[in-house]
Amino acid sequence: MSQPNIPTVSTFSTPKFLIIDDHEVVLSGMTSGLQQLYPDARIRTATTVEAAEEELSQQQPNFVLLDLILPHRLEETATAQAGVQLLESLLNSELAPSLMVLSIDIKPLIRLKSVINAYQGGFVALNKSTA
C-alpha cells in the first residue's frame, strides 16, 4: 500500500500551525502528530478564543485546526457560538490560512455556508466522533 502524498517541509517556508481546542489531550496528540510530519514547523496552541486571537495576531499561521466548541475565556463555559464566531472572523480575515474544523458537532457550520463557499483558503470539516 502506498503512503499518502503528504506535503514536505520544503512545500512551505517554515510551516506555522495553530491548534485551537480546549482539551489538552487533543492539543497534545495533534501537536505530536504534526511535529512528526513537519519537524521544522512552528506549532502553537490555544485553549480559548481569546488566546487564539492573540496567537493569530502574533503568528499568522499557514494552517489552523480548530474545535467549534470553545470557551471565550478560561473561566467560561465552552460554547459553539464562541467557536463559530472565531471561525467566521478567520473566514473573513485577510490571513486566509488553510482551515480545518475538527469538532464533535459540525452542524453550526451551516450558518456560515455562504462564507465558507466563498473562502479563498483551503477548508475542511470533520466530526471528531467519526475521525
Coordinates of N, CA and C in Angstrom, one line a residue:
M1 N 0.8 -1.2 0.0 CA 0.0 0.0 0.0 C 0.9 1.2 0.0
S2 N 0.6 2.2 -0.8 CA 1.4 3.4 -0.9 C 1.1 4.4 0.2
Q3 N 2.1 5.2 0.5 CA 2.0 6.3 1.5 C 1.2 7.4 0.9
P4 N 0.4 8.1 1.8 CA -0.4 9.2 1.3 C 0.6 10.4 0.8
N5 N 0.2 11.2 -0.1 CA 1.0 12.3 -0.6 C 0.9 13.4 0.4
I6 N 1.8 13.4 1.4 CA 1.9 14.5 2.4 C 2.9 15.5 2.0
P7 N 2.5 16.8 2.0 CA 3.5 17.8 1.6 C 4.7 17.8 2.5
T8 N 5.9 18.0 1.9 CA 7.1 18.1 2.6 C 7.3 19.4 3.2
V9 N 8.2 19.6 4.1 CA 8.5 20.9 4.7 C 8.9 21.9 3.7
S10 N 9.6 21.4 2.6 CA 10.0 22.3 1.6 C 8.8 22.9 0.8
T11 N 7.7 22.4 0.9 CA 6.5 22.9 0.3 C 6.1 24.3 0.8
F12 N 6.4 24.5 2.1 CA 6.1 25.8 2.7 C 7.4 26.4 3.2
S13 N 7.4 27.7 3.4 CA 8.5 28.3 4.0 C 8.2 28.3 5.5
T14 N 8.8 27.5 6.3 CA 8.6 27.3 7.7 C 7.1 27.2 8.0
P15 N 6.5 26.0 7.9 CA 5.1 25.9 8.2 C 4.8 26.4 9.6
K16 N 3.7 27.1 9.7 CA 3.2 27.6 11.0 C 1.8 27.1 11.2
F17 N 1.6 26.3 12.3 CA 0.3 25.7 12.6 C -0.2 26.3 13.9
L18 N -1.5 26.5 14.0 CA -2.2 26.9 15.2 C -3.3 25.9 15.5
I19 N -3.3 25.2 16.6 CA -4.3 24.2 17.0 C -5.1 24.8 18.1
I20 N -6.4 24.9 18.0 CA -7.3 25.6 18.9 C -8.3 24.5 19.4
D21 N -8.2 24.2 20.7 CA -9.1 23.2 21.3 C -8.9 23.3 22.8
D22 N -10.0 23.1 23.5 CA -10.0 23.3 25.0 C -9.6 22.0 25.7
H23 N -9.3 21.0 25.0 CA -8.9 19.7 25.6 C -7.4 19.5 25.4
E24 N -6.7 19.4 26.5 CA -5.2 19.2 26.5 C -4.8 17.9 25.7
V25 N -5.6 16.8 25.9 CA -5.2 15.6 25.2 C -5.3 15.7 23.7
V26 N -6.3 16.5 23.2 CA -6.4 16.7 21.8 C -5.2 17.6 21.3
L27 N -4.9 18.7 22.1 CA -3.8 19.5 21.7 C -2.5 18.7 21.7
S28 N -2.3 17.9 22.7 CA -1.0 17.1 22.8 C -0.9 16.1 21.6
G29 N -2.0 15.4 21.3 CA -2.0 14.5 20.2 C -1.8 15.1 18.9
M30 N -2.5 16.2 18.6 CA -2.3 16.9 17.3 C -0.9 17.5 17.2
T31 N -0.4 18.1 18.3 CA 0.9 18.7 18.2 C 2.0 17.6 17.9
S32 N 1.9 16.5 18.6 CA 2.8 15.4 18.4 C 2.8 14.9 17.0
G33 N 1.6 14.7 16.4 CA 1.4 14.2 15.1 C 2.0 15.1 14.0
L34 N 1.6 16.4 14.2 CA 2.1 17.4 13.2 C 3.7 17.6 13.3
Q35 N 4.2 17.5 14.6 CA 5.6 17.6 14.7 C 6.4 16.5 14.1
Q36 N 5.8 15.3 14.1 CA 6.4 14.1 13.4 C 6.4 14.3 11.9
L37 N 5.3 14.9 11.3 CA 5.2 15.1 9.9 C 6.0 16.3 9.4
Y38 N 6.1 17.3 10.3 CA 6.7 18.6 9.9 C 7.7 19.0 11.0
P39 N 8.9 18.3 11.1 CA 9.8 18.6 12.3 C 10.3 20.0 12.4
D40 N 10.3 20.8 11.3 CA 10.7 22.2 11.4 C 9.6 23.2 11.6
A41 N 8.4 22.7 11.7 CA 7.2 23.6 11.8 C 7.2 24.3 13.2
R42 N 6.6 25.4 13.2 CA 6.3 26.1 14.4 C 4.8 25.8 14.7
I43 N 4.6 25.1 15.8 CA 3.3 24.7 16.2 C 2.9 25.4 17.5
R44 N 1.8 26.2 17.5 CA 1.3 26.9 18.6 C -0.1 26.3 19.0
T45 N -0.5 26.5 20.2 CA -1.8 26.0 20.6 C -2.5 27.1 21.4
A46 N -3.8 27.0 21.5 CA -4.7 27.9 22.2 C -5.9 27.1 22.7
T47 N -6.3 27.4 24.0 CA -7.4 26.7 24.6 C -8.7 27.5 24.7
T48 N -8.6 28.8 24.3 CA -9.7 29.7 24.3 C -9.8 30.6 23.1
V49 N -10.9 31.2 22.8 CA -11.0 32.1 21.7 C -10.0 33.3 21.9
E50 N -10.0 33.8 23.2 CA -9.1 34.9 23.5 C -7.7 34.6 23.2
A51 N -7.2 33.4 23.6 CA -5.8 33.0 23.4 C -5.6 32.8 21.9
A52 N -6.6 32.2 21.2 CA -6.4 32.0 19.8 C -6.3 33.4 19.0
E53 N -7.0 34.3 19.4 CA -6.9 35.7 18.7 C -5.6 36.3 19.0
E54 N -5.0 36.1 20.2 CA -3.7 36.6 20.5 C -2.6 35.9 19.6
E55 N -2.7 34.5 19.5 CA -1.8 33.8 18.7 C -1.9 34.2 17.2
L56 N -3.1 34.3 16.7 CA -3.3 34.7 15.3 C -2.7 36.1 15.0
S57 N -2.7 37.0 15.9 CA -2.2 38.3 15.7 C -0.6 38.3 15.7
Q58 N -0.1 37.3 16.5 CA 1.4 37.2 16.6 C 2.0 36.3 15.5
Q59 N 1.4 35.2 15.1 CA 2.0 34.2 14.3 C 1.6 34.3 12.8
Q60 N 0.4 34.6 12.5 CA -0.1 34.5 11.1 C 0.2 33.1 10.5
P61 N -0.5 32.0 11.1 CA -0.3 30.7 10.6 C -0.7 30.4 9.2
N62 N 0.0 29.3 8.7 CA -0.4 28.8 7.3 C -1.7 27.9 7.5
F63 N -1.8 27.2 8.6 CA -2.8 26.2 8.8 C -3.4 26.4 10.2
V64 N -4.7 26.4 10.3 CA -5.4 26.5 11.6 C -6.3 25.3 11.8
L65 N -6.2 24.6 12.8 CA -7.1 23.5 13.2 C -7.9 23.9 14.4
L66 N -9.2 23.9 14.3 CA -9.9 24.3 15.5 C -11.2 23.5 15.8
D67 N -11.5 23.5 17.0 CA -12.7 22.9 17.5 C -13.8 24.0 17.5
L68 N -15.0 23.7 17.2 CA -16.0 24.8 17.3 C -16.5 25.1 18.7
I69 N -16.4 24.1 19.6 CA -16.9 24.3 20.9 C -15.8 24.7 21.8
L70 N -15.7 26.0 22.1 CA -14.6 26.7 22.8 C -15.2 27.6 23.8
P71 N -14.4 27.8 24.9 CA -14.7 28.9 25.8 C -14.1 30.2 25.3
H72 N -14.8 31.3 25.5 CA -14.2 32.6 25.1 C -13.0 32.9 26.0
R73 N -13.1 32.7 27.3 CA -12.0 32.9 28.2 C -11.9 31.7 29.1
L74 N -10.8 31.6 29.8 CA -10.5 30.4 30.6 C -11.7 30.0 31.6
E75 N -12.2 31.0 32.3 CA -13.2 30.7 33.3 C -14.6 30.5 32.7
E76 N -14.8 30.6 31.4 CA -16.1 30.5 30.8 C -16.4 29.1 30.3
T77 N -17.7 28.8 30.1 CA -18.1 27.5 29.6 C -17.9 27.5 28.1
A78 N -17.5 26.4 27.5 CA -17.3 26.2 26.1 C -18.6 26.2 25.4
T79 N -18.8 27.0 24.3 CA -20.0 27.0 23.5 C -19.6 27.0 22.0
A80 N -20.6 26.5 21.2 CA -20.4 26.5 19.8 C -20.4 27.9 19.3
Q81 N -21.2 28.8 19.9 CA -21.3 30.2 19.4 C -19.9 30.9 19.4
A82 N -19.1 30.6 20.5 CA -17.7 31.2 20.6 C -16.9 30.7 19.4
G83 N -16.9 29.4 19.2 CA -16.1 28.8 18.1 C -16.5 29.3 16.7
V84 N -17.8 29.4 16.5 CA -18.3 29.8 15.2 C -17.9 31.3 15.0
Q85 N -18.0 32.1 16.0 CA -17.6 33.5 15.8 C -16.1 33.6 15.5
L86 N -15.3 32.8 16.1 CA -13.8 32.8 15.8 C -13.6 32.3 14.4
L87 N -14.3 31.2 14.0 CA -14.2 30.7 12.6 C -14.6 31.8 11.6
E88 N -15.7 32.4 11.9 CA -16.2 33.5 11.0 C -15.2 34.6 10.8
S89 N -14.6 35.0 11.9 CA -13.6 36.0 11.8 C -12.4 35.6 10.9
L90 N -12.0 34.3 11.1 CA -10.9 33.7 10.3 C -11.3 33.7 8.8
L91 N -12.5 33.3 8.5 CA -13.0 33.2 7.1 C -13.1 34.6 6.5
N92 N -13.3 35.6 7.3 CA -13.4 37.0 6.7 C -12.1 37.8 6.8
S93 N -11.0 37.2 7.4 CA -9.8 37.9 7.6 C -8.9 37.8 6.3
E94 N -7.9 38.7 6.3 CA -7.0 38.6 5.1 C -5.9 37.6 5.3
L95 N -5.8 36.9 6.4 CA -4.8 35.9 6.6 C -5.0 34.8 5.7
A96 N -6.2 34.3 5.5 CA -6.5 33.2 4.6 C -5.7 31.9 4.8
P97 N -5.5 31.5 6.0 CA -4.8 30.2 6.2 C -5.7 29.0 5.8
S98 N -5.1 27.9 5.6 CA -6.0 26.7 5.4 C -6.6 26.4 6.7
L99 N -7.9 26.0 6.7 CA -8.7 25.8 7.9 C -9.2 24.4 8.0
M100 N -9.1 23.8 9.2 CA -9.7 22.5 9.4 C -10.5 22.6 10.7
V101 N -11.8 22.3 10.6 CA -12.6 22.3 11.8 C -12.7 20.8 12.2
L102 N -12.4 20.5 13.4 CA -12.5 19.2 13.9 C -13.2 19.3 15.2
S103 N -14.5 18.9 15.2 CA -15.4 19.2 16.3 C -16.4 18.0 16.4
I104 N -16.9 17.9 17.6 CA -17.9 16.8 17.9 C -19.3 17.2 17.2
D105 N -19.5 18.5 16.9 CA -20.7 18.9 16.3 C -20.4 19.9 15.2
I106 N -20.5 19.6 14.0 CA -20.2 20.5 12.9 C -21.4 21.1 12.3
K107 N -22.6 20.8 12.8 CA -23.8 21.3 12.3 C -23.9 22.9 12.3
P108 N -23.3 23.5 13.3 CA -23.3 25.0 13.3 C -22.6 25.6 12.1
L109 N -21.9 24.9 11.3 CA -21.2 25.4 10.1 C -22.3 25.8 9.1
I110 N -23.5 25.3 9.2 CA -24.5 25.6 8.2 C -24.8 27.1 8.2
R111 N -24.6 27.7 9.4 CA -24.8 29.2 9.5 C -23.8 30.0 8.6
L112 N -22.6 29.3 8.3 CA -21.6 30.0 7.6 C -21.4 29.5 6.2
K113 N -22.3 28.7 5.7 CA -22.2 28.1 4.4 C -21.8 29.0 3.3
S114 N -22.4 30.1 3.1 CA -22.1 31.1 2.1 C -20.7 31.6 2.2
V115 N -20.3 31.9 3.5 CA -18.9 32.4 3.7 C -17.9 31.4 3.5
I116 N -18.2 30.1 3.9 CA -17.2 29.0 3.6 C -17.1 28.8 2.1
N117 N -18.2 28.8 1.4 CA -18.1 28.6 -0.1 C -17.3 29.7 -0.8
A118 N -17.3 30.9 -0.3 CA -16.6 32.0 -0.9 C -15.1 32.1 -0.4
Y119 N -14.8 31.3 0.6 CA -13.4 31.4 1.2 C -12.3 31.0 0.2
Q120 N -11.3 31.8 0.1 CA -10.2 31.6 -0.8 C -9.1 30.6 -0.3
G121 N -9.1 30.4 1.0 CA -8.1 29.4 1.5 C -8.7 28.0 1.5
G122 N -7.9 27.1 1.9 CA -8.5 25.7 2.0 C -9.4 25.5 3.2
F123 N -10.4 24.7 3.1 CA -11.3 24.5 4.2 C -11.8 23.0 4.2
V124 N -11.8 22.4 5.4 CA -12.3 21.1 5.5 C -12.9 21.0 6.9
A125 N -14.0 20.2 7.1 CA -14.6 20.0 8.4 C -14.8 18.5 8.6
L126 N -14.4 18.1 9.8 CA -14.5 16.7 10.2 C -15.2 16.6 11.6
N127 N -16.1 15.6 11.7 CA -16.7 15.3 13.0 C -15.7 14.4 13.8
K128 N -15.4 14.9 15.1 CA -14.5 14.1 15.9 C -14.9 12.7 16.2
S129 N -16.2 12.5 16.2 CA -16.7 11.1 16.6 C -16.5 10.2 15.4
T130 N -16.3 10.7 14.2 CA -16.0 9.8 13.0 C -14.6 9.9 12.5
A131 N -13.8 10.8 13.0 CA -12.4 11.0 12.6 C -11.5 9.9 13.1

